[in-house]
CSV table of C-alpha atoms and ligand atoms in Angstrom, one decimal:
chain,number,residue,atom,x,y,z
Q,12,UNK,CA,21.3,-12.3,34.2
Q,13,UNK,CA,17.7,-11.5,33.5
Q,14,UNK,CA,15.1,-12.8,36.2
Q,15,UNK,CA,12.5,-13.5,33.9
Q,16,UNK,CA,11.9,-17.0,34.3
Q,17,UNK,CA,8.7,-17.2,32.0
Q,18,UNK,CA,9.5,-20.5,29.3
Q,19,UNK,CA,7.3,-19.6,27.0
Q,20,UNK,CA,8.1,-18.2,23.6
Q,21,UNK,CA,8.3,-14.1,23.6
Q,22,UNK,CA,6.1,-12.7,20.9
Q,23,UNK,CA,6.4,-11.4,18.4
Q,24,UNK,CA,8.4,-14.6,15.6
Q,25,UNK,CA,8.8,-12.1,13.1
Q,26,UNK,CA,10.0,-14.9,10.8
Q,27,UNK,CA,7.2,-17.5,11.7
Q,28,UNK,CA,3.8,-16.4,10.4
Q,29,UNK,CA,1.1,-16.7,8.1
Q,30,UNK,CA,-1.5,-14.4,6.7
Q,31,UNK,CA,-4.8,-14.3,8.3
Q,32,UNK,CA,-8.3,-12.0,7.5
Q,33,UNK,CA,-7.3,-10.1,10.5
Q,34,UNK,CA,-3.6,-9.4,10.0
Q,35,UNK,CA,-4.7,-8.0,7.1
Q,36,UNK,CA,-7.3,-6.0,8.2
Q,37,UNK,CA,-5.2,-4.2,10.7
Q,38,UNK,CA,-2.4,-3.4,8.4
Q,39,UNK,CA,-4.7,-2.3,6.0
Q,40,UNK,CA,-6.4,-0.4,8.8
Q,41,UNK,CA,-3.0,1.2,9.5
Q,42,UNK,CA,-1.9,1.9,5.7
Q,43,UNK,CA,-5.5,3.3,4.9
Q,44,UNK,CA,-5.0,5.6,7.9
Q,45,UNK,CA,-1.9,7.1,6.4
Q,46,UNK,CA,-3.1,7.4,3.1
Q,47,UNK,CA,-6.0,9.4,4.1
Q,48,UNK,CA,-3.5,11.6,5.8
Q,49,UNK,CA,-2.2,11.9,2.4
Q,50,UNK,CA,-4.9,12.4,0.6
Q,51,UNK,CA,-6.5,15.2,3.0
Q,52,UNK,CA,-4.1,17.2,1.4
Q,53,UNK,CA,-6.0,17.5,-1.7
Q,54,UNK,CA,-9.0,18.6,0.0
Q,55,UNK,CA,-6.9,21.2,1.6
Q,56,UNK,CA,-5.5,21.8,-2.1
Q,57,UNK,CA,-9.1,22.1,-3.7
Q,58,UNK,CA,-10.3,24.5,-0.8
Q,59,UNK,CA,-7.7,26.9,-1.0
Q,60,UNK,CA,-7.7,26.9,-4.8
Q,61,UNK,CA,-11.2,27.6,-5.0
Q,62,UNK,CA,-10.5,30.8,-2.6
Q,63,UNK,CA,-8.2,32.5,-4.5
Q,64,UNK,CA,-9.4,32.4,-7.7
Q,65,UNK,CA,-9.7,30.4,-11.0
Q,66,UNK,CA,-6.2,30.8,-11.7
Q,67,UNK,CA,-5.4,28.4,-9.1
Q,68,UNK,CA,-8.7,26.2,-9.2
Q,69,UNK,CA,-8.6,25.4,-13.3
Q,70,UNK,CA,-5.1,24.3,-12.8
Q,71,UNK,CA,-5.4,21.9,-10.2
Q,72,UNK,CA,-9.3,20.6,-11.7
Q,73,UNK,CA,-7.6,20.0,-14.7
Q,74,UNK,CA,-5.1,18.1,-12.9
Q,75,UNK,CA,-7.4,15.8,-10.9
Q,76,UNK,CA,-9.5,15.3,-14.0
Q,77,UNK,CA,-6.4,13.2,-15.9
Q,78,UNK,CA,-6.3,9.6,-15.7
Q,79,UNK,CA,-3.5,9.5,-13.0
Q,80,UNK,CA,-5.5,11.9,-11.0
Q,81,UNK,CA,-8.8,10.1,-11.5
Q,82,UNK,CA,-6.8,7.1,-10.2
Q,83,UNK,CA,-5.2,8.8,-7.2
Q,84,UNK,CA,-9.3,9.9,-6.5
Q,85,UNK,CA,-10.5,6.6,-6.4
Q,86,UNK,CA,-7.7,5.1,-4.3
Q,87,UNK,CA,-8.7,8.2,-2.1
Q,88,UNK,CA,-12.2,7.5,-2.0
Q,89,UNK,CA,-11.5,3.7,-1.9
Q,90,UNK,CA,-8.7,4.5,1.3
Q,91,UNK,CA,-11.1,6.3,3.1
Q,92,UNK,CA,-14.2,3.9,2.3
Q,93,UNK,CA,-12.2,1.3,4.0
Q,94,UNK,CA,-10.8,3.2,6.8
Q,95,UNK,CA,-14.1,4.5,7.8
Q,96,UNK,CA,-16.2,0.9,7.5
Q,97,UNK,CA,-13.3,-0.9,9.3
Q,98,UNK,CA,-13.0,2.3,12.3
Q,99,UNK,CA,-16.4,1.5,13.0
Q,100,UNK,CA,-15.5,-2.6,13.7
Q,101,UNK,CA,-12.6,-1.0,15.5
Q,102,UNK,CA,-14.7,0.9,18.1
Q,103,UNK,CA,-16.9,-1.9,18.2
Q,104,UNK,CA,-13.8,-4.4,19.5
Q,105,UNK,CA,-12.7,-1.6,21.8
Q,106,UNK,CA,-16.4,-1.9,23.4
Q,107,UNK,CA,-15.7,-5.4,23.8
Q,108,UNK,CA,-17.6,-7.2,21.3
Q,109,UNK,CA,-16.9,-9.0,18.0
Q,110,UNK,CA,-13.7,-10.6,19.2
Q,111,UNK,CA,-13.7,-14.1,18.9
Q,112,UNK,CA,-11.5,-15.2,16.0
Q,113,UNK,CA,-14.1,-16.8,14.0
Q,114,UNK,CA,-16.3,-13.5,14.1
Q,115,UNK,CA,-12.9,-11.5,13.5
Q,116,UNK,CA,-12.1,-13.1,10.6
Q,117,UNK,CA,-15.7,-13.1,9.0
Q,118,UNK,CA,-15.9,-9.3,10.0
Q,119,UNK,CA,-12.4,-8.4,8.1
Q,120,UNK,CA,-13.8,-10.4,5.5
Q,121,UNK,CA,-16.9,-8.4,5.2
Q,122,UNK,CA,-15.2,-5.1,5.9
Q,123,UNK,CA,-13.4,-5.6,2.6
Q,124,UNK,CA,-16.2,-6.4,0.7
Q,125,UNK,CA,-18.5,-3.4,1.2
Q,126,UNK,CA,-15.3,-1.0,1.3
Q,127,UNK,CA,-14.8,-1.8,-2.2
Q,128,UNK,CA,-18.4,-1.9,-2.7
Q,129,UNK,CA,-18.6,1.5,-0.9
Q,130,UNK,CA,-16.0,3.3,-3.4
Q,131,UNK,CA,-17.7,1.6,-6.6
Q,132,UNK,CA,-20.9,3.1,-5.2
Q,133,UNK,CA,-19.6,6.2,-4.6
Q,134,UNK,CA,-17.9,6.7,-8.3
Q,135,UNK,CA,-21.1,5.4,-9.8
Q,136,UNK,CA,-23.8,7.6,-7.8
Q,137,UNK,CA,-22.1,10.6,-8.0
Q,138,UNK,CA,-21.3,10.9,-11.8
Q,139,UNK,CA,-17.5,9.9,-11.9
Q,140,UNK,CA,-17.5,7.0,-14.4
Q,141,UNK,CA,-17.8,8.5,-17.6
Q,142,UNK,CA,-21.2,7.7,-19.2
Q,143,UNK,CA,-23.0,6.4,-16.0
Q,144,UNK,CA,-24.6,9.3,-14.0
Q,145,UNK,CA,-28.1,7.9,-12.4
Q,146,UNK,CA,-28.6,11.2,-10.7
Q,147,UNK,CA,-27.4,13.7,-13.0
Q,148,UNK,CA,-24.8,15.0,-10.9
Q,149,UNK,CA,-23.4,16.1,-14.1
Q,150,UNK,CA,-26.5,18.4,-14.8
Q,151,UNK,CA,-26.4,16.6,-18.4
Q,152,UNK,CA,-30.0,15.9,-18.6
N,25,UNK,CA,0.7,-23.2,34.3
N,26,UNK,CA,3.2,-21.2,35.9
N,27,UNK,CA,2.7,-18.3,38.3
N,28,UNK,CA,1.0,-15.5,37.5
N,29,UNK,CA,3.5,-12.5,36.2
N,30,UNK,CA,3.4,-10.0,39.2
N,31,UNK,CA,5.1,-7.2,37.8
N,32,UNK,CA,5.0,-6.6,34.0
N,33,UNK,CA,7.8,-5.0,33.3
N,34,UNK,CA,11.0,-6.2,31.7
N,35,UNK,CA,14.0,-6.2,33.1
N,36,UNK,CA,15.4,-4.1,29.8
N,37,UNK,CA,12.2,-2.0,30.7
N,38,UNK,CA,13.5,-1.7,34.0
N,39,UNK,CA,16.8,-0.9,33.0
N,40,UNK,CA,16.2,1.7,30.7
N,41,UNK,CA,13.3,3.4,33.3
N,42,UNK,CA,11.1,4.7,30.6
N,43,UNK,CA,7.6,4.2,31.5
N,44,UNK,CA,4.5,5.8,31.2
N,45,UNK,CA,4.2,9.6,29.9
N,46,UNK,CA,0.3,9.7,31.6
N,47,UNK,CA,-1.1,10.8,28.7
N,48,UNK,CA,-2.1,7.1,27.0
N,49,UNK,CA,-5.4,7.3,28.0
N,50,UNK,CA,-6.8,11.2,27.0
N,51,UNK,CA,-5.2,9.9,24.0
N,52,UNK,CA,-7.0,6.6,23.3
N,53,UNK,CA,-10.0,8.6,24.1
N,54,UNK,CA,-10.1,11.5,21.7
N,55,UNK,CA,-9.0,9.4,19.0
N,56,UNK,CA,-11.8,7.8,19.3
N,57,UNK,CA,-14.6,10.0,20.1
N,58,UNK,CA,-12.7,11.8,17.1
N,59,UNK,CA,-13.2,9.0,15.1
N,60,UNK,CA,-17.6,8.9,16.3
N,61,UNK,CA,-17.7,12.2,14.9
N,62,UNK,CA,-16.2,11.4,11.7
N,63,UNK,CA,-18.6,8.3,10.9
N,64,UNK,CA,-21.2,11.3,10.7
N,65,UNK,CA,-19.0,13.8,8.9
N,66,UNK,CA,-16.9,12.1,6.5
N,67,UNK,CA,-20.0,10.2,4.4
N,68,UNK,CA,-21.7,13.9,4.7
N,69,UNK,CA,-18.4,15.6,3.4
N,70,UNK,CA,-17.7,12.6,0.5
N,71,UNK,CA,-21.3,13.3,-1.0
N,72,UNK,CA,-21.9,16.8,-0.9
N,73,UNK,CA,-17.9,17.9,-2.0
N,74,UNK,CA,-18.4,15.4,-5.2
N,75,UNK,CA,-21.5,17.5,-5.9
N,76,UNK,CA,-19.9,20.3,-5.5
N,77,UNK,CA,-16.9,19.4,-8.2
N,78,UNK,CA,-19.6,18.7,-11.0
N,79,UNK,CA,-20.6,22.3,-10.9
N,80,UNK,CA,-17.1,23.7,-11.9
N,81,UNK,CA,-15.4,26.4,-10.2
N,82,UNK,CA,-18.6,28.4,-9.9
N,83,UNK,CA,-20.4,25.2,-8.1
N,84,UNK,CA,-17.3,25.4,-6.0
N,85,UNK,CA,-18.1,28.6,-4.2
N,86,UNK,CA,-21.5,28.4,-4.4
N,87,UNK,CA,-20.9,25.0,-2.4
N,88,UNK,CA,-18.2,26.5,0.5
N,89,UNK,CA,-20.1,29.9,0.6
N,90,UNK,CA,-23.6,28.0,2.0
N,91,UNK,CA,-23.4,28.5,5.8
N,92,UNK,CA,-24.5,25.3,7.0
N,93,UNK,CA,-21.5,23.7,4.1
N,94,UNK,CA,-19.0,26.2,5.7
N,95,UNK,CA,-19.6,25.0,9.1
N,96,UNK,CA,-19.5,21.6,8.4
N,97,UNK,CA,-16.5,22.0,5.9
N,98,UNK,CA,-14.5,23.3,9.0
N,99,UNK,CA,-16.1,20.7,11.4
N,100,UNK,CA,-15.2,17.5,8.6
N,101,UNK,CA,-11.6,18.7,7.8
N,102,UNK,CA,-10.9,20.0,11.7
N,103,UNK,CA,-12.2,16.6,12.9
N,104,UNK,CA,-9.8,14.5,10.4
N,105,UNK,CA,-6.9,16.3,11.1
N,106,UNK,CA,-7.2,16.5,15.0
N,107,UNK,CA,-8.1,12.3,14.6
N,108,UNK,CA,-4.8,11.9,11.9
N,109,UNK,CA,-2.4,14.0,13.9
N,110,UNK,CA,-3.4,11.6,17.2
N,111,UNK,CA,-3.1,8.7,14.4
N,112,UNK,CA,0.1,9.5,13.0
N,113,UNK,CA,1.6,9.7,16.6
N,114,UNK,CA,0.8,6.3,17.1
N,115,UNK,CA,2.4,5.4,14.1
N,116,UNK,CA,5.8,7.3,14.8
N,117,UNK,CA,5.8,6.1,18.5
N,118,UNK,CA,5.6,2.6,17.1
N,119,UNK,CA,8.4,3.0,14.2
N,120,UNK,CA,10.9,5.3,15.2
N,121,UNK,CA,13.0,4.3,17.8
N,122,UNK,CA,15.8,6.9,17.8
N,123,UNK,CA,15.2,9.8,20.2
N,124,UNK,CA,15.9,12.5,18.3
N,125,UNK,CA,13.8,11.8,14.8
N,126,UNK,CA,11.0,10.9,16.5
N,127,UNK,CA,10.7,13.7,18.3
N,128,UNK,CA,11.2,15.8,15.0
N,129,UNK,CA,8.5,13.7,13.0
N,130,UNK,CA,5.9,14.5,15.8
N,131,UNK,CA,6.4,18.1,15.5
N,132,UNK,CA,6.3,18.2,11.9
N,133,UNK,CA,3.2,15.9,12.3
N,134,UNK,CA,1.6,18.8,14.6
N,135,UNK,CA,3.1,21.2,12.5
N,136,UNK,CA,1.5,19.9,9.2
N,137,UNK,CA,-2.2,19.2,10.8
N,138,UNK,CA,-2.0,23.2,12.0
N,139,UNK,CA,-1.2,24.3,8.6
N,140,UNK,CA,-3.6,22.3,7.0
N,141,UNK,CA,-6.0,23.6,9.5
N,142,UNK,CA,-4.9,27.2,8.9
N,143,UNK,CA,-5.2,27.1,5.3
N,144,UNK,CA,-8.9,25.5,5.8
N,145,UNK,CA,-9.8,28.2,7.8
N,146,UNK,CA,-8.8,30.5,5.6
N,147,UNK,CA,-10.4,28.9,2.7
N,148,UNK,CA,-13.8,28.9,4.1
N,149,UNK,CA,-13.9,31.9,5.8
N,150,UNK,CA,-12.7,33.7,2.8
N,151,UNK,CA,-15.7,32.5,0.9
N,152,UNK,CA,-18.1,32.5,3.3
N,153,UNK,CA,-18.1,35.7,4.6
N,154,UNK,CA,-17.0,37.7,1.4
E,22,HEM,C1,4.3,-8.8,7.5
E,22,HEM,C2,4.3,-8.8,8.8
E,22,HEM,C3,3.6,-7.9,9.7
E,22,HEM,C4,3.1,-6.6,9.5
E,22,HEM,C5,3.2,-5.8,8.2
E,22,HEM,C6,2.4,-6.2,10.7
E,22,HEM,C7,1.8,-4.9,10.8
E,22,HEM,C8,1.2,-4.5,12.0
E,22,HEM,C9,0.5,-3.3,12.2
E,22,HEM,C10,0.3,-2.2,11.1
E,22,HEM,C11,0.0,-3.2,13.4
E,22,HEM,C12,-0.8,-2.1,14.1
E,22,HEM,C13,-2.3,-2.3,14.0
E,22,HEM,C14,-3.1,-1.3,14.7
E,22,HEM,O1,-2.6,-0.6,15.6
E,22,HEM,O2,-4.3,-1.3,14.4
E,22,HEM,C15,0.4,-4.5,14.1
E,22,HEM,C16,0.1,-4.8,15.4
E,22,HEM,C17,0.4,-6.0,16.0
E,22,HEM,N1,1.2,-7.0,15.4
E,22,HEM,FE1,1.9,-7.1,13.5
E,22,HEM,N2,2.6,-7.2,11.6
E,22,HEM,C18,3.3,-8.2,11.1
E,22,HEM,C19,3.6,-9.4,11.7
E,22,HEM,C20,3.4,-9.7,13.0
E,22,HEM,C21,3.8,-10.9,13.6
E,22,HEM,C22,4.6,-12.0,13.0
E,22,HEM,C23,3.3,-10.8,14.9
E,22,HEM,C24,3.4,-11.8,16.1
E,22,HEM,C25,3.9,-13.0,16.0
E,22,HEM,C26,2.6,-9.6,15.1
E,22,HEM,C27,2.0,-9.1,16.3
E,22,HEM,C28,1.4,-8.0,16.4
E,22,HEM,C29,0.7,-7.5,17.6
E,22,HEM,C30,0.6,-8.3,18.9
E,22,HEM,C31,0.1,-6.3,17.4
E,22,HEM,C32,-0.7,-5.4,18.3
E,22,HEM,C33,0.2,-4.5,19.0
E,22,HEM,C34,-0.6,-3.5,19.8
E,22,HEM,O3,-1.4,-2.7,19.2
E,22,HEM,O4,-0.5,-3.5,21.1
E,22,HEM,N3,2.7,-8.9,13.9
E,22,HEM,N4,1.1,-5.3,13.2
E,23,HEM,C1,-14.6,8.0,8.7
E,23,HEM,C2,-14.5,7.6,9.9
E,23,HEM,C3,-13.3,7.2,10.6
E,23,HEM,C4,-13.3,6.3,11.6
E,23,HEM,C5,-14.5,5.6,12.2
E,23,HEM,C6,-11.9,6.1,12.1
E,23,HEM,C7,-11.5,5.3,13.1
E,23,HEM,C8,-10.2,5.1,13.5
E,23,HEM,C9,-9.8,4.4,14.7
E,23,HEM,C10,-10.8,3.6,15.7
E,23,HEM,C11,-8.5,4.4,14.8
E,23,HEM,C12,-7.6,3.7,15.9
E,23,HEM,C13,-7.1,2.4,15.4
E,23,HEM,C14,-6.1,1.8,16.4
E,23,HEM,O1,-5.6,2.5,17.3
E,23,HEM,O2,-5.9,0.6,16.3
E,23,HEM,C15,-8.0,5.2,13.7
E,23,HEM,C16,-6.7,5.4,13.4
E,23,HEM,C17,-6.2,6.3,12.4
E,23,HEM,N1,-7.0,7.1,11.6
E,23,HEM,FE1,-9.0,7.0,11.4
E,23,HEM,N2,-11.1,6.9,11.3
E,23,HEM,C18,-11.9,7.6,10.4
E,23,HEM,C19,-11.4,8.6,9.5
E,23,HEM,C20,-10.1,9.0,9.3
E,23,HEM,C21,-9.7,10.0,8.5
E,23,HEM,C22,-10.6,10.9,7.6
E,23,HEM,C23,-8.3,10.1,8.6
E,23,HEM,C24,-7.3,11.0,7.9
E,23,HEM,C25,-7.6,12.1,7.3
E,23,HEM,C26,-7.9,9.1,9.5
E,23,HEM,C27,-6.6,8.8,9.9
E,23,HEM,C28,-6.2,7.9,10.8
E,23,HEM,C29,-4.8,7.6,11.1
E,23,HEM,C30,-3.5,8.2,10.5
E,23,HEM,C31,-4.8,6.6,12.1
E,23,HEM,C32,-3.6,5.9,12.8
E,23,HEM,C33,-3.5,4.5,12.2
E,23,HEM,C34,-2.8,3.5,13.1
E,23,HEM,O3,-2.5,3.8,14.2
E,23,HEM,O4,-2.7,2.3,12.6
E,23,HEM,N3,-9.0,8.4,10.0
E,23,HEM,N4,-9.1,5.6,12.9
């Protein structure tokens, strides 16, 4: 027999929960972090392309110009948008601060907010959205 | 309350005499001084490479072919896939159990991140010093 003589319930219930801000946050964290690693494939993609030629560049432009690529783009920029704001609460709670659950919940909160904020921003200051271009990234005029 | 745990092992633990491979901490680490350098590089990287895609093909090169772009191309991309190999680790540890796929998966994951790499380096050095 086992000599552990603890009587307290072993973590984890894996049938007894509920959602919270921050159980969210870190599986988001998580699934953002792999779809980054995803999507860093398309960078790779775009570099490479643009060194060998237009042969291989007009292809794939074309390809992330459609509306499915446009929409794998922005759940790129929108992955990485997240990831990055909420990395930067995780090295903050690895210093030690901003871990009380009321201030972890707020923060998850908050983190979620300005991601998507962050993408929309992104899209809209750099010319994505068709129509809207407050810089002229486009070179429209 | 009870007595304080003295030894935090589990007897499974125990059993099974798997225990630390050393390495946890160097880990921890670079993933996340990794992860300082990319706050700076990745908003850089976002910005400037959607710039760079307006201008066409042409824009393209122009963009990768700039020195301080190449260097910083290399340093953005390098960065994230040192910081997602160390990620995905974590995340095959966690997941796969049995022996032998796992330690298949964290090959290919090193495997993958070098290629990646390779074909950066390639990329921008092709461009940049043509
Ligand atoms: C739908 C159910 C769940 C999902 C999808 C989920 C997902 C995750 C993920 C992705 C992480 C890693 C986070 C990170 O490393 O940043 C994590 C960590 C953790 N989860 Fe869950 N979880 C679930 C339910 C639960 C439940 C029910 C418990 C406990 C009662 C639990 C306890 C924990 C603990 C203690 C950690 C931290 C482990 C560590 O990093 O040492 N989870 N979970
Ligand atoms: C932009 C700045 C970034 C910051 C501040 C950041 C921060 C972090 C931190 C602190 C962790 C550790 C989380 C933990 O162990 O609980 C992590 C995990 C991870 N990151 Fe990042 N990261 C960034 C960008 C990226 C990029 C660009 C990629 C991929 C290309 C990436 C992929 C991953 C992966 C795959 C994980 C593992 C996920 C997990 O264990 O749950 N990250 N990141």
């Amino acid at each position: 027999m086992s000599s552990w003589t603890d009587k307290r319930p072993m973590s984890p219930h894996t049938t007894i929960w509920k959602w919270h801000l921050t159980m969210a946050s870190s599986i988001l964290h998580r699934v953002t972090g792999v779809g980054n690693y995803i999507g860093i494939f398309l960078v790779v993609a775009w570099l490479f392309a643009t060194a060998v030629g237009p042969d291989y560049y007009e292809p794939l432009s074309g390809l992330i110009g459609s509306i499915w690529g446009q929409l794998i783009l922005f759940g790129f920029t929108l992955s990485v948008s997240y990831h990055a704001i909420n990395g930067v609460r995780h090295l903050f709670m690895d210093a030690g601060m901003a871990l009380n659950p009321k201030t972890g919940s707020f923060l998850s909160g908050l983190v979620l907010v300005l991601a998507v904020a962050m993408a929309v921003a992104v899209w809209l200051l750099s010319g994505l959205v068709p129509g809207v271009d407050p810089l002229n990234m486009t070179g429209a005029v | 309350m009870s007595k304080p745990q003295q030894n935090f092992r589990t007897p499974l633990g125990k059993v099974r005499g798997l225990g630390s491979a050393k390495h946890g901490a160097g880990h921890f680490i670079t993933q996340r001084v990794s992860a300082v350098a990319l706050i700076f590089l990745v908003p850089w990287f976002l910005i400037s490479l959607i710039g760079a895609v307006r201008g066409g093909y042409d824009g393209a090169l122009a963009w990768v072919a700039d020195p301080i772009n190449a260097v910083l191309i290399l340093l953005a991309v390098g960065a994230s896939l040192y910081h997602m190999r160390l990620g995905m680790q974590v995340v095959v540890e966690d997941y796969i159990a049995k022996h032998s796929t796992k330690a298949v998966l964290l090959m290919l994951n090193t495997f993958v991140c070098i290629v990646l790499f390779a074909a950066t380096a390639y990329a921008v050095l092709k461009i940049a010093i043509a």
